[in-house]
Every structure is written in C-alpha cells, then in structure tokens.
Coordinates of C-alpha atoms in Angstrom, one line a residue:
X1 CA 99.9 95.6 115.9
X2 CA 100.9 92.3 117.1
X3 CA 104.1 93.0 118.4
X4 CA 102.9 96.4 120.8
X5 CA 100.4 93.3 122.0
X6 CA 103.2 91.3 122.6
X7 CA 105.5 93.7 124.4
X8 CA 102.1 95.3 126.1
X9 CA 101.4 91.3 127.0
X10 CA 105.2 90.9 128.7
X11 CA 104.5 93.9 130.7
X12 CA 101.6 93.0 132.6
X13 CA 102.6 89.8 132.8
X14 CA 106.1 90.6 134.5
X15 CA 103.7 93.7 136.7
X16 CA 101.8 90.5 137.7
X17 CA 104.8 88.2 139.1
X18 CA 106.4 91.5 140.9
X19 CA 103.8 91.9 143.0
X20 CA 104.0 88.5 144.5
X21 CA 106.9 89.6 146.6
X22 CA 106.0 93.2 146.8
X23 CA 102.5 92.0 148.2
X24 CA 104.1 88.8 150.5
X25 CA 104.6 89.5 153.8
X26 CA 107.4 86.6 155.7
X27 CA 106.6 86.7 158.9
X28 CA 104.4 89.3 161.6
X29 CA 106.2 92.3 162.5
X30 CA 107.7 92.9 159.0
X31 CA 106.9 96.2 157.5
X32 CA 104.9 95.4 153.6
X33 CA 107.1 97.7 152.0
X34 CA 109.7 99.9 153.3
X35 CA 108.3 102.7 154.9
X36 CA 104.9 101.2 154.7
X37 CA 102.6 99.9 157.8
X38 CA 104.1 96.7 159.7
X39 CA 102.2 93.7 158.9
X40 CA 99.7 92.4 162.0
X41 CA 99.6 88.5 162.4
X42 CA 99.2 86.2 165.7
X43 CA 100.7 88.1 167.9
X44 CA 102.6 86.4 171.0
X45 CA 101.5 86.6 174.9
X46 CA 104.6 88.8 175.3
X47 CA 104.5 91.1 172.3
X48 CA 104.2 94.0 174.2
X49 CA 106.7 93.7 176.2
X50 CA 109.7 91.8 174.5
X51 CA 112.2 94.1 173.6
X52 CA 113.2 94.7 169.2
X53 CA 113.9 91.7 167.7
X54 CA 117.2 91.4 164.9
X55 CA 114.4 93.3 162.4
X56 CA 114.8 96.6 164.3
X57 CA 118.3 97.0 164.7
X58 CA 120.5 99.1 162.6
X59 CA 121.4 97.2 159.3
X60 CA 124.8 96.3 159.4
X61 CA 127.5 99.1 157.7
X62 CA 128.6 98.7 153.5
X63 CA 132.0 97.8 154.9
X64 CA 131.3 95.6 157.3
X65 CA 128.8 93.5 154.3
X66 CA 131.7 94.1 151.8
X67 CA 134.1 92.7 154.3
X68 CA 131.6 89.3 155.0
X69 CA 131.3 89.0 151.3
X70 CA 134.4 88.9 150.2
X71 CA 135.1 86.4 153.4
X72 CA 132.5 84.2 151.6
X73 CA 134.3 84.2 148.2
X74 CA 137.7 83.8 150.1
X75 CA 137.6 79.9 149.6
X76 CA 138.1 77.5 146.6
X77 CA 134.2 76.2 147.0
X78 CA 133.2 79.5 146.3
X79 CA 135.5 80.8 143.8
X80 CA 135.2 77.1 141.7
X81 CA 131.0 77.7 142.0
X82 CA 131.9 81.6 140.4
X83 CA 133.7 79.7 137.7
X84 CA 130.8 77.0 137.0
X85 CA 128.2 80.1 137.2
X86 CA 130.3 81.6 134.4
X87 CA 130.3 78.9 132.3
X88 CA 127.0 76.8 133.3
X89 CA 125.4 78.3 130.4
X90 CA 128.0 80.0 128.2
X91 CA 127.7 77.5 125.4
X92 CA 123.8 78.0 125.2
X93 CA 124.0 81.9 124.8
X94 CA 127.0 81.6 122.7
X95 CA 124.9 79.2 120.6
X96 CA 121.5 80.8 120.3
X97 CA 122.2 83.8 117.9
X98 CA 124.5 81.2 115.5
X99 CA 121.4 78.7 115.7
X100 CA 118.8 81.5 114.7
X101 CA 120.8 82.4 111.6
X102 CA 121.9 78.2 111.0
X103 CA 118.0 77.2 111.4
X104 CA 116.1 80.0 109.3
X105 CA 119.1 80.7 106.7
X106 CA 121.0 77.2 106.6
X107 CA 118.2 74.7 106.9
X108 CA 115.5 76.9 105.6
X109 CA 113.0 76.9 108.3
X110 CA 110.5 79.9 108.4
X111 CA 110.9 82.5 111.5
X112 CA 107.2 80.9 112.6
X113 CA 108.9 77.6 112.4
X114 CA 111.9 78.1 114.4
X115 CA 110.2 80.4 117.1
X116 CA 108.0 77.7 117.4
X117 CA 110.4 75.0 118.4
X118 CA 112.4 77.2 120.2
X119 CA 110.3 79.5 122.2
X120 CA 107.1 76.9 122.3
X121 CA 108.6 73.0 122.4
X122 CA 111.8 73.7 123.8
X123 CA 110.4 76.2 126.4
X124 CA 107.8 73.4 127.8
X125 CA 111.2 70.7 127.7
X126 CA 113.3 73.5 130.0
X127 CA 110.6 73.6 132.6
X128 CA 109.9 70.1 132.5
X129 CA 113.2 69.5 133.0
X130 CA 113.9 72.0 135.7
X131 CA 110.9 70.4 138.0
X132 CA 112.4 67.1 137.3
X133 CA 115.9 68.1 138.1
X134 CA 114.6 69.2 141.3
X135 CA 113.8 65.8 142.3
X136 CA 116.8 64.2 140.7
X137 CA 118.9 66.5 142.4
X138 CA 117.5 65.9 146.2
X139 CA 118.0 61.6 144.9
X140 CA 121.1 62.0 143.5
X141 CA 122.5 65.3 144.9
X142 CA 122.5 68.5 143.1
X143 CA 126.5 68.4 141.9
X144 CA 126.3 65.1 140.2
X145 CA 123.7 65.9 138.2
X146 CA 124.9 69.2 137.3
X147 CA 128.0 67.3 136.5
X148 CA 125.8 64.4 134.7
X149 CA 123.7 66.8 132.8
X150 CA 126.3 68.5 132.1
X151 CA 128.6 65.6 130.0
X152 CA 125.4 64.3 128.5
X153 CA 124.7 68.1 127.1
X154 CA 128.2 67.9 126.0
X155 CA 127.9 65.0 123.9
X156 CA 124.9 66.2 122.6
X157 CA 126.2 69.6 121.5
X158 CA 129.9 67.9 119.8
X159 CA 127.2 65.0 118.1
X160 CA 125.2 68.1 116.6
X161 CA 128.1 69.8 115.4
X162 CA 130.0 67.2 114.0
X163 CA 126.8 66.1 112.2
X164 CA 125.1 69.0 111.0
X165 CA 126.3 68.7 107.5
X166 CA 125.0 65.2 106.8
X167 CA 120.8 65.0 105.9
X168 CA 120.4 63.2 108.9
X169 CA 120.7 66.6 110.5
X170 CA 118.4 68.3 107.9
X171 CA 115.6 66.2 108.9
X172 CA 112.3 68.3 111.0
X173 CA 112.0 65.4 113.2
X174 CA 115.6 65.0 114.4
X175 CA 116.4 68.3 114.6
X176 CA 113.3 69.3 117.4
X177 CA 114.6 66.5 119.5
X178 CA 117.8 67.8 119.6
X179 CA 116.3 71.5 120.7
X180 CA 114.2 70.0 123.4
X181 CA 117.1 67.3 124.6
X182 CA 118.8 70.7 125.2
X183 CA 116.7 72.9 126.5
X184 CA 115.8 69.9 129.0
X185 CA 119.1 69.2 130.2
X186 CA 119.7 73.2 130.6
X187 CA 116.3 73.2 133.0
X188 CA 118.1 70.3 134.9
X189 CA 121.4 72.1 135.3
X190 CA 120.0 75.1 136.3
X191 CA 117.9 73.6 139.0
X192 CA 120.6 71.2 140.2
X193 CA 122.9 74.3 140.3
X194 CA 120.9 76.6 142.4
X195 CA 121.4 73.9 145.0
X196 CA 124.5 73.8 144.4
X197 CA 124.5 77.8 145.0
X198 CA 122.7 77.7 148.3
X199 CA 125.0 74.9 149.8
X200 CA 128.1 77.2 149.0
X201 CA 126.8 80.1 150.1
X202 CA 128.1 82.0 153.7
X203 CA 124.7 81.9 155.8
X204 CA 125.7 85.4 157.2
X205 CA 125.4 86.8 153.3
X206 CA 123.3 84.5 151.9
X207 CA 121.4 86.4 149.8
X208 CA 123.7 88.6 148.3
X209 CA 126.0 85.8 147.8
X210 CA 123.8 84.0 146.1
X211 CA 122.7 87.0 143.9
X212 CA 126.2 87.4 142.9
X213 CA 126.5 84.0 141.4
X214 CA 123.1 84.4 139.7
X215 CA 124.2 87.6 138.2
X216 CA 127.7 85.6 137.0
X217 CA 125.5 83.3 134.8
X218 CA 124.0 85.9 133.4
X219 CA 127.2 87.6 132.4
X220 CA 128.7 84.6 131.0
X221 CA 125.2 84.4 128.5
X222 CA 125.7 87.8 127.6
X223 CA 129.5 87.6 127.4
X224 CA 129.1 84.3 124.9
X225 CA 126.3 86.2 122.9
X226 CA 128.8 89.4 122.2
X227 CA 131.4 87.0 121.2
X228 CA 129.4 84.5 119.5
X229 CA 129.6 86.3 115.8
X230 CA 133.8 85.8 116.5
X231 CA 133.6 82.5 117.2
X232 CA 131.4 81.5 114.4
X233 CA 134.3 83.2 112.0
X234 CA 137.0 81.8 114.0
X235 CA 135.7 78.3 114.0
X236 CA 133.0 78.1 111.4
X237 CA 129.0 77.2 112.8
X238 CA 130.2 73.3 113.8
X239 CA 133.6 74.5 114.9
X240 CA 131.4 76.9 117.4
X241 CA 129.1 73.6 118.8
X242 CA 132.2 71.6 119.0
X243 CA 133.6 74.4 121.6
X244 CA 130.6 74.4 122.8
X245 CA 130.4 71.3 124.0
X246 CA 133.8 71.4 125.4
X247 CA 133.0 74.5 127.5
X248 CA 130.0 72.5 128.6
X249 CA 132.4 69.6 129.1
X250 CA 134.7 71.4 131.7
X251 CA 131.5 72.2 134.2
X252 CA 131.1 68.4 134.9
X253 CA 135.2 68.6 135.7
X254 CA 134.8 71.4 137.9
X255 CA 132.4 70.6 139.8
X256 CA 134.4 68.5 142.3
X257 CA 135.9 71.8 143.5
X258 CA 132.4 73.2 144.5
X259 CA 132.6 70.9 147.4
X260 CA 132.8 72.8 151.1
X261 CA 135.6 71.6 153.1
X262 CA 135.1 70.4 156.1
X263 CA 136.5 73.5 158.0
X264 CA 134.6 75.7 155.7
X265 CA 131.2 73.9 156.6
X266 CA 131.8 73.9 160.1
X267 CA 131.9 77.6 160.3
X268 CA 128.8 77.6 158.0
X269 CA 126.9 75.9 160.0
X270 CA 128.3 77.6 163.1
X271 CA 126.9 80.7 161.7
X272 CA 123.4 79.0 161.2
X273 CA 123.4 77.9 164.5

C-alpha cells in the first residue's frame, strides 16, 4: 500500500541523485566509470604528444595512504575537529527517538501530526538554514558560527527541558517553533562545519580525510540513538535535553582547538602548491 509507494518512492529517488556523479565527468581525459571509455572534451594543441598526466600513474600503495592519513590526524586541529564531528550532532540523534515517544505519548499529538512537523516544517527550516549558514559562514567564518549556533541550540535545548512540564510547553504553537528553531540551527552547524572540515583537512588526503570525519558524525547519531533509551532512565525525558544541551554546549568550547597552526598550515598549503 502506501508505505511499498513510499519505500518504492525513496528508491528511485536516491537511483536518481547517484547517477549525478556516476554520469559527471570532471575534467577531459577522465575515464566515466572505471573501466569504461575516457571521456573526449577540448582537447589541447599538444594532446598527442604530452606524456601521462598524474591520472595515469599507479595509485599510490594502502600503506603509503594509511601512512598520509594518519599524518593528517597527527595534529591537535585534526583530532579536536574528530571530537566536534562526534559530538556536532549527538544531542539531536540522542533526542529524536525520546521526542517521538514525548510528542505522540506525552503531549498527545497524532503520528500524522508529529511527522508532519518533524519530517515536513522542520525539514524545510534544516535546509533553509543550511543555505543560510553557508553565507553566514563565508561573513563571519565557518567556526564562529558553528560555535554561535551551537550555544544558541544549547540554550534552546536546556530552555525546552527545563520547561516541558509547564502548559506553556503543551501549547501547538510553541512547540513547532521550537522544532524548526532546531532543525534550523542544526542546517547552520552542519554547513558551517563542513567548512570547518575542508580547512582542516591534509590536501594530499583530502577526500578520505574528510570522509572520515563525515562518517564520525554519523557514528556519534547512531551511538546517541543506541544509548538514548539509557539516558532517558538515567535522567528522566528533561534530564535527557538538559544533557543535551550541555553536550551541544561543549562544541562551541571546542571549537577554538580546530584552528590550524601556523606550522601545520604552512605545510598544507605547501602541499597545495
């Protein structure tokens, strides 16, 4: 019924976005898919005869990458911008299976209801706020407004759980504000902090340096989510967005430590060169 046309829906869609890259070709000369036929574009007066470019030589050997890697993650830029990836969005995945049960069971909204606020309103807010935090972060740079965003989305969490027992916090009205106030600020961090990413990372592993720290934030959601039922006993449902908001709390303190040293950058962009 509705939900194979859901699940059939998700997979076409994600089909659709995979072939974007599988179907994008960077620059002439690259093969469109390993193994596949190399991709013509305006060739140069001296195509034929300029010798294999960086493309055609051997890729460099597991050690050797292993070896650059962990060079990359040998400095406290790096390892501080691990720690931020852990915990840049711990308290939202430790939150969201408390808040389904708090919302549906607690406040008695209908599952309609609360999937509507949280997967249509609050959905819209996250991507609003990531474009905007894009701009913010090129006017204000990317680590003070993860570390801006990130105090505000404190205060926001503690406020919630310290008031969730009063009617105030009953009321439809107050409540969606405080799920799209969230889910913006979370589009803002997670914008700001790519940046924040990309400036950290070693230019000779880039990529997987990068992925590495994407992959960290999404351990630290799925970590909070396993443990979320154990900190809702532990702590009680406004015990758990009190925490919440201090884990949120210490990104904005750590972010300092993200900063590149002057040494370190001067290597980077050495490498870049």
């Amino acid at each position: 019924g509705g939900l194979h046309a859901a699940f059939a829906g998700m997979i076409v869609l994600v089909a659709a976005i995979a072939l974007l890259p599988l179907l994008t070709v960077e620059h002439p000369g690259q093969q469109a898919w390993p193994g596949g036929p190399i991709a013509r574009g305006d060739a140069r007066p001296d195509d034929d005869d300029r010798r294999p470019d960086a493309a055609d030589a051997p890729t460099p050997r597991t050690l050797d990458l292993l070896r650059s890697l962990a060079g990359a993650f040998s400095h406290r830029a790096a390892i501080a911008t691990g720690v931020v990836a852990l915990l840049a969005t711990t308290a939202s995945g430790m939150l969201s299976p408390i808040g389904a049960v708090l919302f549906v069971k607690t406040f008695g909204w209908s599952q309609a209801e609360y999937g509507a606020a949280t997967g249509g309103a609050a959905v819209v807010a996250g991507l609003l706020g990531a474009v905007i935090g894009g701009f913010l972060a090129d006017a204000a740079g990317p680590r003070r407004l993860v570390a801006m965003c990130s105090v505000l989305l404190a205060v926001l969490l503690v406020s919630f759980g310290v008031g969730m027992e009063s009617d105030v916090f009953r009321d439809r009205t107050i409540v969606w504000s405080y799920l799209v106030a969230e889910s913006a600020l979370l589009g803002c961090i997670n914008a700001a902090f790519f940046a924040v990413c990309f400036g950290v990372c070693r230019p000779i592993v880039a990529a997987t340096q990068f992925t590495a720290y994407m992959a960290l934030m999404n351990l630290g959601v799925a970590a909070a989510q396993g443990v979320a039922g154990d900190v809702e006993s532990a702590f009680g449902v406004s015990g758990a967005w009190i925490l919440a908001g201090v884990i949120q709390f210490s990104v904005a303190l750590l972010m300092p430590l993200t900063m590149l040293s002057r040494r370190i950058a001067d290597r980077h962009a050495r490498e870049s060169a």
